[in-house]
Short mmCIF file of C-alpha atoms in Angstrom, two decimals:
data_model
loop_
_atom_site.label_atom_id
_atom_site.label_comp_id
_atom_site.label_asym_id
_atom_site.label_seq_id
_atom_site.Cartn_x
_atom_site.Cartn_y
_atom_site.Cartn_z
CA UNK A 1 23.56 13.09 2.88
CA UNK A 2 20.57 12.44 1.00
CA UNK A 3 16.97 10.95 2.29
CA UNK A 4 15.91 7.62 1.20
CA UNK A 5 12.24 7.12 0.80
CA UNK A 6 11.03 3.51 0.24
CA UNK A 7 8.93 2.65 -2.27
CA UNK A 8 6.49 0.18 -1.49
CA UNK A 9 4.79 -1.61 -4.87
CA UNK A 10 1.49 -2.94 -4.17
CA UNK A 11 0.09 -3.27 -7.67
CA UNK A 12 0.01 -7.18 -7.26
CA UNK A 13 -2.47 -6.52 -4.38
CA UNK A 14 -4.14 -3.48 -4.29
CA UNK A 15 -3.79 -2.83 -8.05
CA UNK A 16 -5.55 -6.24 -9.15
CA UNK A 17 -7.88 -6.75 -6.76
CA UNK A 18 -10.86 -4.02 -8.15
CA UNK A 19 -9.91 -5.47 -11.52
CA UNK A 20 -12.49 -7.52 -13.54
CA UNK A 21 -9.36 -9.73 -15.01
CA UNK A 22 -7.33 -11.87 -13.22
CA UNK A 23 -3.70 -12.19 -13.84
CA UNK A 24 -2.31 -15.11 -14.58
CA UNK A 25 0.07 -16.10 -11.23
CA UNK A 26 2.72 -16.87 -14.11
CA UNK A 27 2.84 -13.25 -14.91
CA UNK A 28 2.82 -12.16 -11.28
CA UNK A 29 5.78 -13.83 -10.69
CA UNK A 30 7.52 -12.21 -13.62
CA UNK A 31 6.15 -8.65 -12.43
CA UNK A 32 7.70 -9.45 -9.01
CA UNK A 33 10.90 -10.28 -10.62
CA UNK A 34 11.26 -6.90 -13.31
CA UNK A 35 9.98 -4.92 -10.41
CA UNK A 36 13.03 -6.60 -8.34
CA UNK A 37 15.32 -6.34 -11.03
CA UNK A 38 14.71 -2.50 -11.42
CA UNK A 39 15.41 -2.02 -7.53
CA UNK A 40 12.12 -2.56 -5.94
CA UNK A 41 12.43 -4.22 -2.04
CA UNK A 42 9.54 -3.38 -1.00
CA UNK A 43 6.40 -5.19 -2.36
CA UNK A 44 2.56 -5.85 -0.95
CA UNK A 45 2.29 -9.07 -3.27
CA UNK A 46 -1.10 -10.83 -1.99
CA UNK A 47 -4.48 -10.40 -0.11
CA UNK A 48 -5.50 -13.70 2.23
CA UNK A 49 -9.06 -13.42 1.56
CA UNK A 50 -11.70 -15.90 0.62
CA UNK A 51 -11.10 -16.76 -3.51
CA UNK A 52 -15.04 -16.53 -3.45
CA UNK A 53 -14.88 -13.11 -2.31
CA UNK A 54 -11.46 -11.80 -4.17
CA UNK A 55 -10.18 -14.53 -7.15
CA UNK A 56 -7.62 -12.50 -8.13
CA UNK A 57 -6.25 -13.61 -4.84
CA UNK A 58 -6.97 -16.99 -4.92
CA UNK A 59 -2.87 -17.56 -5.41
CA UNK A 60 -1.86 -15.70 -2.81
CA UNK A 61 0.37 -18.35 -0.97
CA UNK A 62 2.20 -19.09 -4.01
CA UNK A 63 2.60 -15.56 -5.13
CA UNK A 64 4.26 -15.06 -1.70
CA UNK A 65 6.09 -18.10 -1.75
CA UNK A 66 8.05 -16.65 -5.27
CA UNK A 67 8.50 -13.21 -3.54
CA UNK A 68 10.22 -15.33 -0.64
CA UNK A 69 12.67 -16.43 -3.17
CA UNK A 70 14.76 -12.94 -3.37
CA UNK A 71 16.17 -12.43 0.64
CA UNK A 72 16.58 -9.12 0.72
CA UNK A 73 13.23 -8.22 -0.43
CA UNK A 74 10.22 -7.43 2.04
CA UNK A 75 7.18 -9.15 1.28
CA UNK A 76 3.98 -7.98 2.78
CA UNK A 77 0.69 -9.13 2.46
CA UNK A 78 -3.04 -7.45 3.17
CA UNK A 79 -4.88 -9.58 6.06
CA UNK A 80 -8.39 -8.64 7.04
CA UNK A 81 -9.21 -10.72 9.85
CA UNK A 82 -7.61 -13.69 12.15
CA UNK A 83 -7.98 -16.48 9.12
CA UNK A 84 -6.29 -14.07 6.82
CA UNK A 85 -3.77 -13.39 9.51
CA UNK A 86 -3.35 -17.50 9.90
CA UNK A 87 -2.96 -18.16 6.51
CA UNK A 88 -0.68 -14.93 6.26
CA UNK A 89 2.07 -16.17 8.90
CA UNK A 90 1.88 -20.03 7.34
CA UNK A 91 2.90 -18.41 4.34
CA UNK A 92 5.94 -16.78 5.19
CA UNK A 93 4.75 -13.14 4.86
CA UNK A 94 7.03 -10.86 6.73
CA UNK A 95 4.43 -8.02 7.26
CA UNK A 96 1.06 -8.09 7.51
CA UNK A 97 -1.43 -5.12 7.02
CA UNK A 98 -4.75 -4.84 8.14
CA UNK A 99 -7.41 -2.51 7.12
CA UNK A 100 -9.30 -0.60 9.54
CA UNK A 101 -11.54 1.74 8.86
CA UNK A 102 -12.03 5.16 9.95
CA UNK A 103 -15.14 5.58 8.44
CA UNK A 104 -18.12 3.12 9.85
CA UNK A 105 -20.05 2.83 6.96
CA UNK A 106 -16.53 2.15 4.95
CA UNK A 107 -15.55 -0.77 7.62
CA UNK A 108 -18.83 -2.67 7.21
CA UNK A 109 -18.96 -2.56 3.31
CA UNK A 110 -15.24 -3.74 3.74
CA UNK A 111 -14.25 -6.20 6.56
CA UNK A 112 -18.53 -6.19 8.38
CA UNK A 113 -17.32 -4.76 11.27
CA UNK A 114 -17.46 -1.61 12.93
CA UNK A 115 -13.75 0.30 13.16
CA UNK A 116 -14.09 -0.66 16.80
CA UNK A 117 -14.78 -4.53 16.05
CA UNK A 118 -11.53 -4.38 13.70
CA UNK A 119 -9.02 -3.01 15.96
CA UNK A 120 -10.39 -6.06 17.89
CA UNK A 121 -9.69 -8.19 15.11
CA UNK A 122 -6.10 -6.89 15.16
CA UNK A 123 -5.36 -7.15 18.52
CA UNK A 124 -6.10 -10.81 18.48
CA UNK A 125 -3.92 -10.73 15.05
CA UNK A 126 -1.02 -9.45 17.06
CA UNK A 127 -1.59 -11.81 19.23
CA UNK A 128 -1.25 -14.63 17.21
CA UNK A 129 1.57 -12.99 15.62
CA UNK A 130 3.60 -13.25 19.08
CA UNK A 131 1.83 -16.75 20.73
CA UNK A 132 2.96 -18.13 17.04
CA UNK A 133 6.94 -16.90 17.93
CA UNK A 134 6.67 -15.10 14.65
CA UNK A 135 7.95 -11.97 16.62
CA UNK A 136 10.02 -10.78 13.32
CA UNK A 137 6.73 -10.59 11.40
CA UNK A 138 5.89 -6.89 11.24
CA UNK A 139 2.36 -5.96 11.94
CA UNK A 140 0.62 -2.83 10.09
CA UNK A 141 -2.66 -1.06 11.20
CA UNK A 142 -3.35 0.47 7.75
CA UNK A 143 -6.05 3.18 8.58
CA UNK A 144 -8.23 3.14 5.62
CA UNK A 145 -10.53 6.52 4.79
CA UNK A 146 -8.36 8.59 6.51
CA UNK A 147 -8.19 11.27 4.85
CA UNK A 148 -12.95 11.32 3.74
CA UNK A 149 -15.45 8.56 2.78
CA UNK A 150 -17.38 8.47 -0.52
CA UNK A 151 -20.02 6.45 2.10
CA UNK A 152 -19.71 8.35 4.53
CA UNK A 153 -17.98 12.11 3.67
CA UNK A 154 -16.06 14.34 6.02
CA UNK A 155 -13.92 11.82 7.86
CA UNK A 156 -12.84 13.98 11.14
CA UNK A 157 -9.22 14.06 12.27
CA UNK A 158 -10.04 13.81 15.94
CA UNK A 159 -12.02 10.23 14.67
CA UNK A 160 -9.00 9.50 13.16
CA UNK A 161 -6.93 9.72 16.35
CA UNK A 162 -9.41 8.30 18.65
CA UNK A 163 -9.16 5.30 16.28
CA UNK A 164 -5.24 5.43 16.48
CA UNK A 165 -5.00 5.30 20.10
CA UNK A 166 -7.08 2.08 20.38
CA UNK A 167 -4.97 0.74 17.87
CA UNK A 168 -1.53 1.64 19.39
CA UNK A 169 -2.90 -0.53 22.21
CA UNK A 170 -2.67 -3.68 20.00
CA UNK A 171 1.44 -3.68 19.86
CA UNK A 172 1.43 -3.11 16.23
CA UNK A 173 4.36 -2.18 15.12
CA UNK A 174 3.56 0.29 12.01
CA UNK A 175 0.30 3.11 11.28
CA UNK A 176 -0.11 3.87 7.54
CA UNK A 177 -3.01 6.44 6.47
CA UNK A 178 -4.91 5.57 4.07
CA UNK A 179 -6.27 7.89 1.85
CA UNK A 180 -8.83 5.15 0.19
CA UNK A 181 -11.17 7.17 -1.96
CA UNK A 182 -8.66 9.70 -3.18
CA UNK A 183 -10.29 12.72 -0.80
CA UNK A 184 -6.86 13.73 0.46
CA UNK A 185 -5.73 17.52 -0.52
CA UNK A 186 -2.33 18.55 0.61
CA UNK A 187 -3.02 21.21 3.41
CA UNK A 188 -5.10 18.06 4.73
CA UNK A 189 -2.40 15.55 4.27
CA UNK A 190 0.01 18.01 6.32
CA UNK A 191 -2.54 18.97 8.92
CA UNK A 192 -3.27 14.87 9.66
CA UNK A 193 0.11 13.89 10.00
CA UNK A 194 1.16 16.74 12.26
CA UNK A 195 -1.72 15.25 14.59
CA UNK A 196 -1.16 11.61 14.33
CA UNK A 197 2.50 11.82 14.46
CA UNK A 198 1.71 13.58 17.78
CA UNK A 199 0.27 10.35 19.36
CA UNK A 200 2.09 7.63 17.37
CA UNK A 201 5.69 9.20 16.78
CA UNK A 202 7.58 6.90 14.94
CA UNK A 203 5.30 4.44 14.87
CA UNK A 204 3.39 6.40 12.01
CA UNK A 205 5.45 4.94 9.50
CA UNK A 206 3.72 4.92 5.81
CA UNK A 207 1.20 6.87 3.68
CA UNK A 208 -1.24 5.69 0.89
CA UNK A 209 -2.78 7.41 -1.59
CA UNK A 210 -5.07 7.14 -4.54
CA UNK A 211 -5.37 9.69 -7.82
CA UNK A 212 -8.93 9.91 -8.40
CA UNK A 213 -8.78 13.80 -7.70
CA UNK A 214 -5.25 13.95 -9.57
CA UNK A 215 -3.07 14.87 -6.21
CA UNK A 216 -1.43 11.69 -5.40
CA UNK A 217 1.69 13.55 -6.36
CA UNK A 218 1.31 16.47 -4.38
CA UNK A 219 0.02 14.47 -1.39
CA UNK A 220 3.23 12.28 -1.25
CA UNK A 221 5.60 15.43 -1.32
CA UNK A 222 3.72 16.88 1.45
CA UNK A 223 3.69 13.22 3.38
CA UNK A 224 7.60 13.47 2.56
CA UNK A 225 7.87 16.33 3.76
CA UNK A 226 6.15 15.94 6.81
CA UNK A 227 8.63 13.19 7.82
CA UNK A 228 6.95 10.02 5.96
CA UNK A 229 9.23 7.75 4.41
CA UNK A 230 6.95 5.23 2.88
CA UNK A 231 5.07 5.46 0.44
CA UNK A 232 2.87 3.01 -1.13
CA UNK A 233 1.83 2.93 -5.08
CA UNK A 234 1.32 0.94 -8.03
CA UNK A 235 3.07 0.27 -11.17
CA UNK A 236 0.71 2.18 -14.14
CA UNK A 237 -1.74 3.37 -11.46
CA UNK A 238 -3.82 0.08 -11.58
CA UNK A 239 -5.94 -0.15 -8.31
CA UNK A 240 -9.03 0.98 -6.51
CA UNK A 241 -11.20 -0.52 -3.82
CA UNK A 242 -14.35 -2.55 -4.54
CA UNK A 243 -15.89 -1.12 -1.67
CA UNK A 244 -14.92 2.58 -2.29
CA UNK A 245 -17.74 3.92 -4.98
CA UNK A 246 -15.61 5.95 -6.96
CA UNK A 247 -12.15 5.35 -5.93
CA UNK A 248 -9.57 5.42 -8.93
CA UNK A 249 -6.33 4.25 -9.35
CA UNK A 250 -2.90 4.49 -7.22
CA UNK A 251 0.00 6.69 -7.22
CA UNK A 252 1.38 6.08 -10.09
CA UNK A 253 4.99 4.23 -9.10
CA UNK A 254 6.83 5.85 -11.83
CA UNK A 255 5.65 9.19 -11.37
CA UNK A 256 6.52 9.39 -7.88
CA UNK A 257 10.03 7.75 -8.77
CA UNK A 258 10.56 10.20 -11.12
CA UNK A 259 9.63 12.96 -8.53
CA UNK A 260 11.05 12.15 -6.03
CA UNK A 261 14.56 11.66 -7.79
CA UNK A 262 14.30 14.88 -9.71
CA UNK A 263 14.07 16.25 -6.20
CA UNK A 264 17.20 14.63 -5.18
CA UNK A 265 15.59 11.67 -2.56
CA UNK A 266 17.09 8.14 -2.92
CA UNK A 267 14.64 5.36 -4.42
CA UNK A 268 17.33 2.77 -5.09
CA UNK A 269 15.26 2.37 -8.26
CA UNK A 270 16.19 2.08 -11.79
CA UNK A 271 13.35 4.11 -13.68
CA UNK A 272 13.96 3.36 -17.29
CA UNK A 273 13.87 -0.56 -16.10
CA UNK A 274 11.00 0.21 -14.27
CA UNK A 275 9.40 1.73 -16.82
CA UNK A 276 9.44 -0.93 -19.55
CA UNK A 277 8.37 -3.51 -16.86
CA UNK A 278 4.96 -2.05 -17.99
CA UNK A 279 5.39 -4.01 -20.68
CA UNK A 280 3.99 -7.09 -18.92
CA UNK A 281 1.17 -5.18 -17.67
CA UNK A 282 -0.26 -4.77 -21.17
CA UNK A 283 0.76 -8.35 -22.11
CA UNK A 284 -0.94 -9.56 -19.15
CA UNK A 285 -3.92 -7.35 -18.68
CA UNK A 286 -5.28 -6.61 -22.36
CA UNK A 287 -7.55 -3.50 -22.59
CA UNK A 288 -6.53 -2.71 -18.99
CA UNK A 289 -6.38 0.91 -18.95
CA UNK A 290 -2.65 1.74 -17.61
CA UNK A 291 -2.01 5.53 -16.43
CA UNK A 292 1.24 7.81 -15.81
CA UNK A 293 2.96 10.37 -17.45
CA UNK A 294 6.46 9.43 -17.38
CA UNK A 295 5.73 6.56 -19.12
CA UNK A 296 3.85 8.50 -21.85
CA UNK A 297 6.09 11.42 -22.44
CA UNK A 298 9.17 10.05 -21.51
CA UNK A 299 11.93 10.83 -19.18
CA UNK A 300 13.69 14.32 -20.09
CA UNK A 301 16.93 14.23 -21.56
CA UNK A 302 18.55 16.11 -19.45
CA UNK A 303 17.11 14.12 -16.29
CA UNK A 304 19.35 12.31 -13.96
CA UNK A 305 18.71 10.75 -10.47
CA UNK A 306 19.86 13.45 -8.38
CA UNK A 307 19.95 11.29 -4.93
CA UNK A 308 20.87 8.37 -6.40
#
């Protein structure tokens, strides 16, 4: 028996939204179909924010709508407050994440509210959720700084749980950490788990991280194997977060695919195919700097997908 570990793409949110360009929603649509075709089914396609505040978002509802098309994909989308959440369940999204804040000084650059205000915010989410009979629709508390702050530093793991308690009283269904300014080391990663999976249990479901210190890698393998089997990243390591000075790009999808199935887990993903699906990344994004390894030294020829 092998272990599966799902990959969940959110390049078309997280990876375009710090970007200065806007893709075209034509060529979102195709990078939701090669990511599909290599064996993606798990994609975070769209923010429901303000276009004022977030253009590249501005076609979230019909990015979502084209996601819809494939059934046995799950399409989530980022919602930071009860509008977002509105707009989120008229589109069809089938899970919503919100981000919440460890850090204060984080939460007000991001949502303007304290951490406190947001799990709030959720709550009443959650509750629209269920008054709206969406029960099916999967709600996320995605704990953002998790893991440090560039605003505000050490980020404390007993702030962490406090936070996590308040928000398993919302019903949520899912906790993902968040490791938003790339702060994470592994002995941390291992040590924050252990503690959260203590008061959430299975609930604690997902982990995010970002390579701006070059550990993304190691900091999924230790999430792995500390009983996560989530993990979030982004095709060429496009992302960031506008309000995280300093934050660099995702996990590189890729590189963790090719990790992970060197190490004998189950993706369900084709990596050559997913590989060349960069393709439309440089078509679409011109002078975007795209990142990875794989991708620039190439798969060994000896390599095979051990779980697969």
């Amino acid at each position: 028996m092998t272990t599966t570990i799902t990959i969940n793409e959110v390049g078309m949110r997280d990876g375009l939204q710090s970007l200065q360009a806007i893709m075209p929603t034509d060529a979102k649509k195709r990078w939701i179909d090669q990511a599909y075709a290599a064996g993606v089914r798990h994609m975070e396609v769209a923010s429901f924010v303000p276009a004022r505040l977030l253009p590249q978002m501005a076609d979230a509802a019909d990015v979502v709508a084209h996601a819809l098309t494939y059934p046995d994909l799950q399409v989530s989308v980022l919602a930071p407050n009860l509008r977002g959440a509105e707009n989120a369940l008229a589109s069809g999204a089938q899970r919503i994440v919100a981000p919440i804040s460890v850090s204060a000084a984080h939460s007000q650059a991001n949502v303007r509210r304290s951490p406190e205000e947001m799990v709030e915010e959720f709550a009443r989410m959650c509750d629209l959720r269920s008054s709206s009979g969406r029960h099916e629709v999967i709600m996320v508390a995605g704990m953002s700084t998790a893991f440090g702050c560039t605003r505000q530093g050490e980020v404390s793991i007993a702030e962490l749980c406090a936070l996590v308690r308040r928000v398993l009283e919302t019903g949520c269904e899912q906790i993902s950490l968040g490791d938003t300014t790339g702060y994470a080391t592994p002995g941390q990663v291992g040590d924050t788990l252990d503690a959260v999976r203590e008061i959430a249990g299975s609930k604690l479901h997902a982990a995010h991280f970002h390579d701006t210190r070059g550990l993304a890698l190691a900091n999924s393998l230790v999430a792995v194997q500390h009983g996560i089997r989530e993990l979030d990243s982004s095709l060429a390591g496009l992302g960031g977060c506008p309000f995280a000075p300093g934050a660099s790009g995702n996990t590189v999808t890729e590189d963790l695919v090719f990790m992970l199935q060197s190490m004998g887990y189950t993706t369900g993903i084709d990596l050559p195919r997913l590989i060349a699906s960069r393709a439309l990344l440089a078509e679409a994004l011109p002078g975007e700097p795209l990142y990875g390894h794989i991708a620039r030294a190439g798969l060994p020829k000896h390599f095979s997908a051990r779980g697969e």
